[in-house]
Amino acid sequence: MQLIQQTPDLSAYLAADEAIDHHHPLVRETAARLAAGVADSYEYARAAFEFVRDTIPHSQDSGDLRVTWRASDVLEQRTGICCAKAHALAALLRAEDIPTALCYQKFEVVHGLVAVRFNGAWHRQDPRGNKPGVDAQFCLDGERLAFVPDRASNELDYPVLYAAPHPVVLDTLTAARDRPHLWQTLPTAL
């Protein structure tokens, strides 16, 4: 699949916004801590990915009823669904000047992930969190995502790389009063 930048301006994929608040002190502290133990931006990107994937449980898996959507809140509360975890990873990567896009897949509901730009190409990464049957890995040579769409079931990969969260996704997250409400209102398509 060919990934398509929503905007040709690469600086848009380094910007902060309400959800990807990479200037927030907690995001900056976390980024600095992760960067201290690595040799280069590639190792940092892997460390940030593994941090979000492994230390912030997916709220559906953990049973956490809270809904987070802002990167700093995901890091502080240590919970989030896939889209919120993607916001957190995007903020950590952008904090270290790694261009990062938000991208989506369609299953029963929209699934959120990120794409990082290395060596002139975009590489999708899925920080959702592993569990039995899900083994997402940081990879620049192919993809090791949590899920692969089944075309026969109308599942798909959206090719657009967004600089900011898709408005439908962000509106749904910010309007949810708890995870059960969120699960009833998650978009089924973009």
PDB file of N, CA, C and O in Angstrom, residues 49-121:
ATOM      1  N   PHE A  49       8.396   3.473  21.114  1.00  0.00           N
ATOM      2  CA  PHE A  49       7.355   2.530  20.705  1.00  0.00           C
ATOM      3  C   PHE A  49       7.155   1.463  21.784  1.00  0.00           C
ATOM      4  O   PHE A  49       6.026   1.194  22.214  1.00  0.00           O
ATOM      5  N   GLU A  50       8.234   0.841  22.217  1.00  0.00           N
ATOM      6  CA  GLU A  50       8.126  -0.234  23.206  1.00  0.00           C
ATOM      7  C   GLU A  50       7.614   0.289  24.541  1.00  0.00           C
ATOM      8  O   GLU A  50       6.846  -0.399  25.228  1.00  0.00           O
ATOM      9  N   PHE A  51       7.992   1.512  24.897  1.00  0.00           N
ATOM     10  CA  PHE A  51       7.483   2.116  26.127  1.00  0.00           C
ATOM     11  C   PHE A  51       5.967   2.249  26.072  1.00  0.00           C
ATOM     12  O   PHE A  51       5.257   1.833  27.001  1.00  0.00           O
ATOM     13  N   VAL A  52       5.444   2.827  24.981  1.00  0.00           N
ATOM     14  CA  VAL A  52       3.990   3.014  24.877  1.00  0.00           C
ATOM     15  C   VAL A  52       3.289   1.665  24.749  1.00  0.00           C
ATOM     16  O   VAL A  52       2.287   1.412  25.411  1.00  0.00           O
ATOM     17  N   ARG A  53       3.814   0.792  23.905  1.00  0.00           N
ATOM     18  CA  ARG A  53       3.183  -0.524  23.711  1.00  0.00           C
ATOM     19  C   ARG A  53       3.135  -1.327  25.000  1.00  0.00           C
ATOM     20  O   ARG A  53       2.117  -1.941  25.316  1.00  0.00           O
ATOM     21  N   ASP A  54       4.252  -1.318  25.765  1.00  0.00           N
ATOM     22  CA  ASP A  54       4.394  -2.259  26.875  1.00  0.00           C
ATOM     23  C   ASP A  54       4.056  -1.708  28.253  1.00  0.00           C
ATOM     24  O   ASP A  54       3.758  -2.480  29.151  1.00  0.00           O
ATOM     25  N   THR A  55       4.110  -0.387  28.456  1.00  0.00           N
ATOM     26  CA  THR A  55       3.889   0.139  29.807  1.00  0.00           C
ATOM     27  C   THR A  55       2.566   0.876  29.967  1.00  0.00           C
ATOM     28  O   THR A  55       2.221   1.255  31.081  1.00  0.00           O
ATOM     29  N   ILE A  56       1.863   1.089  28.862  1.00  0.00           N
ATOM     30  CA  ILE A  56       0.551   1.740  28.937  1.00  0.00           C
ATOM     31  C   ILE A  56      -0.478   0.737  28.427  1.00  0.00           C
ATOM     32  O   ILE A  56      -0.589   0.510  27.218  1.00  0.00           O
ATOM     33  N   PRO A  57      -1.212   0.107  29.330  1.00  0.00           N
ATOM     34  CA  PRO A  57      -2.173  -0.905  28.901  1.00  0.00           C
ATOM     35  C   PRO A  57      -3.288  -0.320  28.030  1.00  0.00           C
ATOM     36  O   PRO A  57      -3.735   0.812  28.254  1.00  0.00           O
ATOM     37  N   HIS A  58      -3.704  -1.105  27.044  1.00  0.00           N
ATOM     38  CA  HIS A  58      -4.894  -0.759  26.267  1.00  0.00           C
ATOM     39  C   HIS A  58      -6.075  -0.884  27.219  1.00  0.00           C
ATOM     40  O   HIS A  58      -6.249  -1.918  27.873  1.00  0.00           O
ATOM     41  N   SER A  59      -6.876   0.153  27.336  1.00  0.00           N
ATOM     42  CA  SER A  59      -7.930   0.183  28.356  1.00  0.00           C
ATOM     43  C   SER A  59      -8.961  -0.926  28.194  1.00  0.00           C
ATOM     44  O   SER A  59      -9.519  -1.390  29.184  1.00  0.00           O
ATOM     45  N   GLN A  60      -9.200  -1.383  26.987  1.00  0.00           N
ATOM     46  CA  GLN A  60     -10.134  -2.498  26.790  1.00  0.00           C
ATOM     47  C   GLN A  60      -9.542  -3.781  27.370  1.00  0.00           C
ATOM     48  O   GLN A  60     -10.248  -4.551  28.016  1.00  0.00           O
ATOM     49  N   ASP A  61      -8.242  -3.995  27.160  1.00  0.00           N
ATOM     50  CA  ASP A  61      -7.594  -5.200  27.684  1.00  0.00           C
ATOM     51  C   ASP A  61      -7.538  -5.195  29.203  1.00  0.00           C
ATOM     52  O   ASP A  61      -7.711  -6.229  29.840  1.00  0.00           O
ATOM     53  N   SER A  62      -7.270  -4.026  29.780  1.00  0.00           N
ATOM     54  CA  SER A  62      -7.087  -3.935  31.233  1.00  0.00           C
ATOM     55  C   SER A  62      -8.394  -3.739  31.993  1.00  0.00           C
ATOM     56  O   SER A  62      -8.421  -3.872  33.216  1.00  0.00           O
ATOM     57  N   GLY A  63      -9.459  -3.388  31.279  1.00  0.00           N
ATOM     58  CA  GLY A  63     -10.735  -3.127  31.942  1.00  0.00           C
ATOM     59  C   GLY A  63     -10.845  -1.730  32.521  1.00  0.00           C
ATOM     60  O   GLY A  63     -11.793  -1.425  33.247  1.00  0.00           O
ATOM     61  N   ASP A  64      -9.897  -0.857  32.203  1.00  0.00           N
ATOM     62  CA  ASP A  64      -9.917   0.515  32.707  1.00  0.00           C
ATOM     63  C   ASP A  64     -11.055   1.281  32.039  1.00  0.00           C
ATOM     64  O   ASP A  64     -11.186   1.277  30.820  1.00  0.00           O
ATOM     65  N   LEU A  65     -11.876   1.924  32.828  1.00  0.00           N
ATOM     66  CA  LEU A  65     -13.042   2.634  32.303  1.00  0.00           C
ATOM     67  C   LEU A  65     -12.743   4.061  31.865  1.00  0.00           C
ATOM     68  O   LEU A  65     -13.569   4.704  31.220  1.00  0.00           O
ATOM     69  N   ARG A  66     -11.556   4.570  32.205  1.00  0.00           N
ATOM     70  CA  ARG A  66     -11.221   5.950  31.853  1.00  0.00           C
ATOM     71  C   ARG A  66     -10.942   6.074  30.353  1.00  0.00           C
ATOM     72  O   ARG A  66     -10.439   5.157  29.720  1.00  0.00           O
ATOM     73  N   VAL A  67     -11.272   7.250  29.818  1.00  0.00           N
ATOM     74  CA  VAL A  67     -10.982   7.555  28.419  1.00  0.00           C
ATOM     75  C   VAL A  67      -9.956   8.681  28.397  1.00  0.00           C
ATOM     76  O   VAL A  67     -10.189   9.752  28.961  1.00  0.00           O
ATOM     77  N   THR A  68      -8.833   8.418  27.752  1.00  0.00           N
ATOM     78  CA  THR A  68      -7.814   9.439  27.565  1.00  0.00           C
ATOM     79  C   THR A  68      -7.724   9.731  26.076  1.00  0.00           C
ATOM     80  O   THR A  68      -8.071   8.894  25.249  1.00  0.00           O
ATOM     81  N   TRP A  69      -7.256  10.920  25.752  1.00  0.00           N
ATOM     82  CA  TRP A  69      -7.083  11.258  24.333  1.00  0.00           C
ATOM     83  C   TRP A  69      -5.872  12.167  24.121  1.00  0.00           C
ATOM     84  O   TRP A  69      -5.255  12.152  23.078  1.00  0.00           O
ATOM     85  N   ARG A  70      -5.515  12.955  25.100  1.00  0.00           N
ATOM     86  CA  ARG A  70      -4.354  13.841  25.014  1.00  0.00           C
ATOM     87  C   ARG A  70      -3.117  13.033  25.401  1.00  0.00           C
ATOM     88  O   ARG A  70      -3.140  12.282  26.375  1.00  0.00           O
ATOM     89  N   ALA A  71      -2.022  13.200  24.654  1.00  0.00           N
ATOM     90  CA  ALA A  71      -0.804  12.419  24.891  1.00  0.00           C
ATOM     91  C   ALA A  71      -0.352  12.496  26.344  1.00  0.00           C
ATOM     92  O   ALA A  71      -0.045  11.469  26.963  1.00  0.00           O
ATOM     93  N   SER A  72      -0.319  13.695  26.909  1.00  0.00           N
ATOM     94  CA  SER A  72       0.145  13.837  28.291  1.00  0.00           C
ATOM     95  C   SER A  72      -0.768  13.104  29.270  1.00  0.00           C
ATOM     96  O   SER A  72      -0.290  12.544  30.263  1.00  0.00           O
ATOM     97  N   ASP A  73      -2.066  13.060  29.001  1.00  0.00           N
ATOM     98  CA  ASP A  73      -2.996  12.330  29.862  1.00  0.00           C
ATOM     99  C   ASP A  73      -2.786  10.822  29.749  1.00  0.00           C
ATOM    100  O   ASP A  73      -2.877  10.097  30.742  1.00  0.00           O
ATOM    101  N   VAL A  74      -2.517  10.347  28.546  1.00  0.00           N
ATOM    102  CA  VAL A  74      -2.231   8.923  28.355  1.00  0.00           C
ATOM    103  C   VAL A  74      -1.005   8.538  29.175  1.00  0.00           C
ATOM    104  O   VAL A  74      -0.994   7.518  29.876  1.00  0.00           O
ATOM    105  N   LEU A  75       0.048   9.374  29.108  1.00  0.00           N
ATOM    106  CA  LEU A  75       1.272   9.090  29.865  1.00  0.00           C
ATOM    107  C   LEU A  75       1.037   9.189  31.368  1.00  0.00           C
ATOM    108  O   LEU A  75       1.540   8.371  32.138  1.00  0.00           O
ATOM    109  N   GLU A  76       0.259  10.166  31.800  1.00  0.00           N
ATOM    110  CA  GLU A  76       0.016  10.351  33.229  1.00  0.00           C
ATOM    111  C   GLU A  76      -0.882   9.257  33.804  1.00  0.00           C
ATOM    112  O   GLU A  76      -0.587   8.693  34.856  1.00  0.00           O
ATOM    113  N   GLN A  77      -1.971   8.939  33.105  1.00  0.00           N
ATOM    114  CA  GLN A  77      -2.941   7.988  33.636  1.00  0.00           C
ATOM    115  C   GLN A  77      -2.606   6.542  33.285  1.00  0.00           C
ATOM    116  O   GLN A  77      -3.225   5.620  33.803  1.00  0.00           O
ATOM    117  N   ARG A  78      -1.649   6.352  32.371  1.00  0.00           N
ATOM    118  CA  ARG A  78      -1.190   5.015  31.960  1.00  0.00           C
ATOM    119  C   ARG A  78      -2.330   4.133  31.459  1.00  0.00           C
ATOM    120  O   ARG A  78      -2.441   2.963  31.807  1.00  0.00           O
ATOM    121  N   THR A  79      -3.146   4.738  30.580  1.00  0.00           N
ATOM    122  CA  THR A  79      -4.223   3.981  29.951  1.00  0.00           C
ATOM    123  C   THR A  79      -4.643   4.678  28.672  1.00  0.00           C
ATOM    124  O   THR A  79      -4.440   5.878  28.508  1.00  0.00           O
ATOM    125  N   GLY A  80      -5.227   3.911  27.770  1.00  0.00           N
ATOM    126  CA  GLY A  80      -5.758   4.482  26.538  1.00  0.00           C
ATOM    127  C   GLY A  80      -6.115   3.396  25.542  1.00  0.00           C
ATOM    128  O   GLY A  80      -5.571   2.298  25.588  1.00  0.00           O
ATOM    129  N   ILE A  81      -7.026   3.740  24.637  1.00  0.00           N
ATOM    130  CA  ILE A  81      -7.302   2.826  23.529  1.00  0.00           C
ATOM    131  C   ILE A  81      -6.240   3.071  22.460  1.00  0.00           C
ATOM    132  O   ILE A  81      -5.388   3.951  22.605  1.00  0.00           O
ATOM    133  N   CYS A  82      -6.305   2.342  21.375  1.00  0.00           N
ATOM    134  CA  CYS A  82      -5.286   2.419  20.327  1.00  0.00           C
ATOM    135  C   CYS A  82      -5.048   3.841  19.838  1.00  0.00           C
ATOM    136  O   CYS A  82      -3.892   4.265  19.700  1.00  0.00           O
ATOM    137  N   CYS A  83      -6.094   4.589  19.584  1.00  0.00           N
ATOM    138  CA  CYS A  83      -5.933   5.957  19.058  1.00  0.00           C
ATOM    139  C   CYS A  83      -5.240   6.851  20.067  1.00  0.00           C
ATOM    140  O   CYS A  83      -4.370   7.654  19.711  1.00  0.00           O
ATOM    141  N   ALA A  84      -5.591   6.736  21.336  1.00  0.00           N
ATOM    142  CA  ALA A  84      -4.957   7.544  22.370  1.00  0.00           C
ATOM    143  C   ALA A  84      -3.490   7.162  22.540  1.00  0.00           C
ATOM    144  O   ALA A  84      -2.625   8.026  22.706  1.00  0.00           O
ATOM    145  N   LYS A  85      -3.204   5.872  22.487  1.00  0.00           N
ATOM    146  CA  LYS A  85      -1.814   5.425  22.579  1.00  0.00           C
ATOM    147  C   LYS A  85      -1.014   5.916  21.371  1.00  0.00           C
ATOM    148  O   LYS A  85       0.163   6.258  21.503  1.00  0.00           O
ATOM    149  N   ALA A  86      -1.649   5.990  20.215  1.00  0.00           N
ATOM    150  CA  ALA A  86      -0.987   6.542  19.028  1.00  0.00           C
ATOM    151  C   ALA A  86      -0.658   8.016  19.244  1.00  0.00           C
ATOM    152  O   ALA A  86       0.410   8.484  18.846  1.00  0.00           O
ATOM    153  N   HIS A  87      -1.549   8.766  19.898  1.00  0.00           N
ATOM    154  CA  HIS A  87      -1.277  10.174  20.204  1.00  0.00           C
ATOM    155  C   HIS A  87      -0.050  10.283  21.113  1.00  0.00           C
ATOM    156  O   HIS A  87       0.810  11.151  20.910  1.00  0.00           O
ATOM    157  N   ALA A  88       0.022   9.409  22.118  1.00  0.00           N
ATOM    158  CA  ALA A  88       1.159   9.434  23.043  1.00  0.00           C
ATOM    159  C   ALA A  88       2.460   9.114  22.316  1.00  0.00           C
ATOM    160  O   ALA A  88       3.472   9.802  22.517  1.00  0.00           O
ATOM    161  N   LEU A  89       2.447   8.100  21.478  1.00  0.00           N
ATOM    162  CA  LEU A  89       3.669   7.753  20.745  1.00  0.00           C
ATOM    163  C   LEU A  89       4.061   8.872  19.787  1.00  0.00           C
ATOM    164  O   LEU A  89       5.239   9.232  19.695  1.00  0.00           O
ATOM    165  N   ALA A  90       3.094   9.445  19.097  1.00  0.00           N
ATOM    166  CA  ALA A  90       3.386  10.549  18.184  1.00  0.00           C
ATOM    167  C   ALA A  90       4.032  11.711  18.941  1.00  0.00           C
ATOM    168  O   ALA A  90       5.005  12.309  18.468  1.00  0.00           O
ATOM    169  N   ALA A  91       3.524  12.028  20.114  1.00  0.00           N
ATOM    170  CA  ALA A  91       4.085  13.129  20.901  1.00  0.00           C
ATOM    171  C   ALA A  91       5.517  12.823  21.326  1.00  0.00           C
ATOM    172  O   ALA A  91       6.395  13.691  21.235  1.00  0.00           O
ATOM    173  N   LEU A  92       5.770  11.609  21.782  1.00  0.00           N
ATOM    174  CA  LEU A  92       7.128  11.250  22.191  1.00  0.00           C
ATOM    175  C   LEU A  92       8.099  11.306  21.016  1.00  0.00           C
ATOM    176  O   LEU A  92       9.233  11.765  21.164  1.00  0.00           O
ATOM    177  N   LEU A  93       7.669  10.856  19.860  1.00  0.00           N
ATOM    178  CA  LEU A  93       8.540  10.881  18.688  1.00  0.00           C
ATOM    179  C   LEU A  93       8.759  12.302  18.188  1.00  0.00           C
ATOM    180  O   LEU A  93       9.894  12.702  17.892  1.00  0.00           O
ATOM    181  N   ARG A  94       7.702  13.081  18.126  1.00  0.00           N
ATOM    182  CA  ARG A  94       7.839  14.475  17.676  1.00  0.00           C
ATOM    183  C   ARG A  94       8.672  15.289  18.657  1.00  0.00           C
ATOM    184  O   ARG A  94       9.364  16.230  18.253  1.00  0.00           O
ATOM    185  N   ALA A  95       8.623  14.946  19.933  1.00  0.00           N
ATOM    186  CA  ALA A  95       9.435  15.645  20.930  1.00  0.00           C
ATOM    187  C   ALA A  95      10.921  15.515  20.622  1.00  0.00           C
ATOM    188  O   ALA A  95      11.716  16.373  21.013  1.00  0.00           O
ATOM    189  N   GLU A  96      11.286  14.469  19.917  1.00  0.00           N
ATOM    190  CA  GLU A  96      12.685  14.244  19.528  1.00  0.00           C
ATOM    191  C   GLU A  96      12.887  14.471  18.028  1.00  0.00           C
ATOM    192  O   GLU A  96      13.804  13.906  17.419  1.00  0.00           O
ATOM    193  N   ASP A  97      12.021  15.280  17.428  1.00  0.00           N
ATOM    194  CA  ASP A  97      12.139  15.689  16.016  1.00  0.00           C
ATOM    195  C   ASP A  97      12.085  14.542  15.020  1.00  0.00           C
ATOM    196  O   ASP A  97      12.756  14.569  13.985  1.00  0.00           O
ATOM    197  N   ILE A  98      11.271  13.546  15.313  1.00  0.00           N
ATOM    198  CA  ILE A  98      11.041  12.446  14.370  1.00  0.00           C
ATOM    199  C   ILE A  98       9.659  12.670  13.752  1.00  0.00           C
ATOM    200  O   ILE A  98       8.651  12.614  14.469  1.00  0.00           O
ATOM    201  N   PRO A  99       9.591  12.943  12.447  1.00  0.00           N
ATOM    202  CA  PRO A  99       8.284  13.143  11.813  1.00  0.00           C
ATOM    203  C   PRO A  99       7.384  11.925  12.038  1.00  0.00           C
ATOM    204  O   PRO A  99       7.801  10.786  11.795  1.00  0.00           O
ATOM    205  N   THR A 100       6.189  12.195  12.523  1.00  0.00           N
ATOM    206  CA  THR A 100       5.257  11.121  12.865  1.00  0.00           C
ATOM    207  C   THR A 100       3.860  11.499  12.404  1.00  0.00           C
ATOM    208  O   THR A 100       3.383  12.597  12.676  1.00  0.00           O
ATOM    209  N   ALA A 101       3.216  10.564  11.726  1.00  0.00           N
ATOM    210  CA  ALA A 101       1.847  10.752  11.239  1.00  0.00           C
ATOM    211  C   ALA A 101       0.905   9.821  11.997  1.00  0.00           C
ATOM    212  O   ALA A 101       1.324   8.800  12.542  1.00  0.00           O
ATOM    213  N   LEU A 102      -0.348  10.186  12.001  1.00  0.00           N
ATOM    214  CA  LEU A 102      -1.398   9.314  12.521  1.00  0.00           C
ATOM    215  C   LEU A 102      -2.050   8.638  11.334  1.00  0.00           C
ATOM    216  O   LEU A 102      -2.287   9.274  10.298  1.00  0.00           O
ATOM    217  N   CYS A 103      -2.311   7.357  11.468  1.00  0.00           N
ATOM    218  CA  CYS A 103      -2.975   6.628  10.390  1.00  0.00           C
ATOM    219  C   CYS A 103      -3.959   5.643  11.012  1.00  0.00           C
ATOM    220  O   CYS A 103      -3.940   5.403  12.217  1.00  0.00           O
ATOM    221  N   TYR A 104      -4.800   5.104  10.156  1.00  0.00           N
ATOM    222  CA  TYR A 104      -5.928   4.336  10.663  1.00  0.00           C
ATOM    223  C   TYR A 104      -6.189   3.099   9.808  1.00  0.00           C
ATOM    224  O   TYR A 104      -5.848   3.049   8.632  1.00  0.00           O
ATOM    225  N   GLN A 105      -6.823   2.139  10.459  1.00  0.00           N
ATOM    226  CA  GLN A 105      -7.331   0.951   9.796  1.00  0.00           C
ATOM    227  C   GLN A 105      -8.815   0.844  10.137  1.00  0.00           C
ATOM    228  O   GLN A 105      -9.272   1.402  11.144  1.00  0.00           O
ATOM    229  N   LYS A 106      -9.563   0.109   9.308  1.00  0.00           N
ATOM    230  CA  LYS A 106     -10.990  -0.101   9.558  1.00  0.00           C
ATOM    231  C   LYS A 106     -11.225  -1.578   9.809  1.00  0.00           C
ATOM    232  O   LYS A 106     -10.940  -2.425   8.962  1.00  0.00           O
ATOM    233  N   PHE A 107     -11.715  -1.879  10.994  1.00  0.00           N
ATOM    234  CA  PHE A 107     -12.165  -3.226  11.333  1.00  0.00           C
ATOM    235  C   PHE A 107     -13.636  -3.075  11.711  1.00  0.00           C
ATOM    236  O   PHE A 107     -14.353  -2.405  10.991  1.00  0.00           O
ATOM    237  N   GLU A 108     -14.090  -3.624  12.815  1.00  0.00           N
ATOM    238  CA  GLU A 108     -15.461  -3.334  13.248  1.00  0.00           C
ATOM    239  C   GLU A 108     -15.574  -1.855  13.587  1.00  0.00           C
ATOM    240  O   GLU A 108     -16.626  -1.253  13.436  1.00  0.00           O
ATOM    241  N   VAL A 109     -14.488  -1.302  14.099  1.00  0.00           N
ATOM    242  CA  VAL A 109     -14.364   0.132  14.361  1.00  0.00           C
ATOM    243  C   VAL A 109     -13.027   0.598  13.819  1.00  0.00           C
ATOM    244  O   VAL A 109     -12.190  -0.200  13.414  1.00  0.00           O
ATOM    245  N   VAL A 110     -12.805   1.900  13.837  1.00  0.00           N
ATOM    246  CA  VAL A 110     -11.545   2.472  13.364  1.00  0.00           C
ATOM    247  C   VAL A 110     -10.453   2.180  14.396  1.00  0.00           C
ATOM    248  O   VAL A 110     -10.661   2.330  15.604  1.00  0.00           O
ATOM    249  N   HIS A 111      -9.313   1.740  13.903  1.00  0.00           N
ATOM    250  CA  HIS A 111      -8.143   1.413  14.728  1.00  0.00           C
ATOM    251  C   HIS A 111      -7.044   2.419  14.418  1.00  0.00           C
ATOM    252  O   HIS A 111      -6.765   2.695  13.252  1.00  0.00           O
ATOM    253  N   GLY A 112      -6.411   2.979  15.451  1.00  0.00           N
ATOM    254  CA  GLY A 112      -5.390   4.001  15.262  1.00  0.00           C
ATOM    255  C   GLY A 112      -3.979   3.492  15.453  1.00  0.00           C
ATOM    256  O   GLY A 112      -3.719   2.668  16.320  1.00  0.00           O
ATOM    257  N   LEU A 113      -3.079   3.990  14.615  1.00  0.00           N
ATOM    258  CA  LEU A 113      -1.661   3.690  14.711  1.00  0.00           C
ATOM    259  C   LEU A 113      -0.873   4.888  14.219  1.00  0.00           C
ATOM    260  O   LEU A 113      -1.453   5.941  13.972  1.00  0.00           O
ATOM    261  N   VAL A 114       0.442   4.764  14.106  1.00  0.00           N
ATOM    262  CA  VAL A 114       1.278   5.868  13.641  1.00  0.00           C
ATOM    263  C   VAL A 114       2.147   5.405  12.483  1.00  0.00           C
ATOM    264  O   VAL A 114       2.307   4.210  12.243  1.00  0.00           O
ATOM    265  N   ALA A 115       2.730   6.375  11.798  1.00  0.00           N
ATOM    266  CA  ALA A 115       3.781   6.105  10.820  1.00  0.00           C
ATOM    267  C   ALA A 115       4.933   7.043  11.141  1.00  0.00           C
ATOM    268  O   ALA A 115       4.724   8.222  11.425  1.00  0.00           O
ATOM    269  N   VAL A 116       6.144   6.488  11.142  1.00  0.00           N
ATOM    270  CA  VAL A 116       7.349   7.292  11.390  1.00  0.00           C
ATOM    271  C   VAL A 116       8.113   7.417  10.081  1.00  0.00           C
ATOM    272  O   VAL A 116       8.066   6.531   9.227  1.00  0.00           O
ATOM    273  N   ARG A 117       8.813   8.527   9.938  1.00  0.00           N
ATOM    274  CA  ARG A 117       9.572   8.759   8.705  1.00  0.00           C
ATOM    275  C   ARG A 117      11.064   8.594   8.981  1.00  0.00           C
ATOM    276  O   ARG A 117      11.638   9.318   9.785  1.00  0.00           O
ATOM    277  N   PHE A 118      11.635   7.604   8.321  1.00  0.00           N
ATOM    278  CA  PHE A 118      13.068   7.346   8.375  1.00  0.00           C
ATOM    279  C   PHE A 118      13.565   7.080   6.968  1.00  0.00           C
ATOM    280  O   PHE A 118      12.893   6.395   6.184  1.00  0.00           O
ATOM    281  N   ASN A 119      14.744   7.606   6.659  1.00  0.00           N
ATOM    282  CA  ASN A 119      15.388   7.358   5.362  1.00  0.00           C
ATOM    283  C   ASN A 119      14.474   7.668   4.180  1.00  0.00           C
ATOM    284  O   ASN A 119      14.423   6.921   3.209  1.00  0.00           O
ATOM    285  N   GLY A 120      13.712   8.757   4.299  1.00  0.00           N
ATOM    286  CA  GLY A 120      12.872   9.206   3.201  1.00  0.00           C
ATOM    287  C   GLY A 120      11.606   8.411   2.965  1.00  0.00           C
ATOM    288  O   GLY A 120      10.947   8.586   1.941  1.00  0.00           O
ATOM    289  N   ALA A 121      11.238   7.539   3.895  1.00  0.00           N
ATOM    290  CA  ALA A 121      10.024   6.719   3.718  1.00  0.00           C
ATOM    291  C   ALA A 121       9.241   6.650   5.034  1.00  0.00           C
ATOM    292  O   ALA A 121       9.798   6.793   6.120  1.00  0.00           O
TER     293      ALA A 121
END
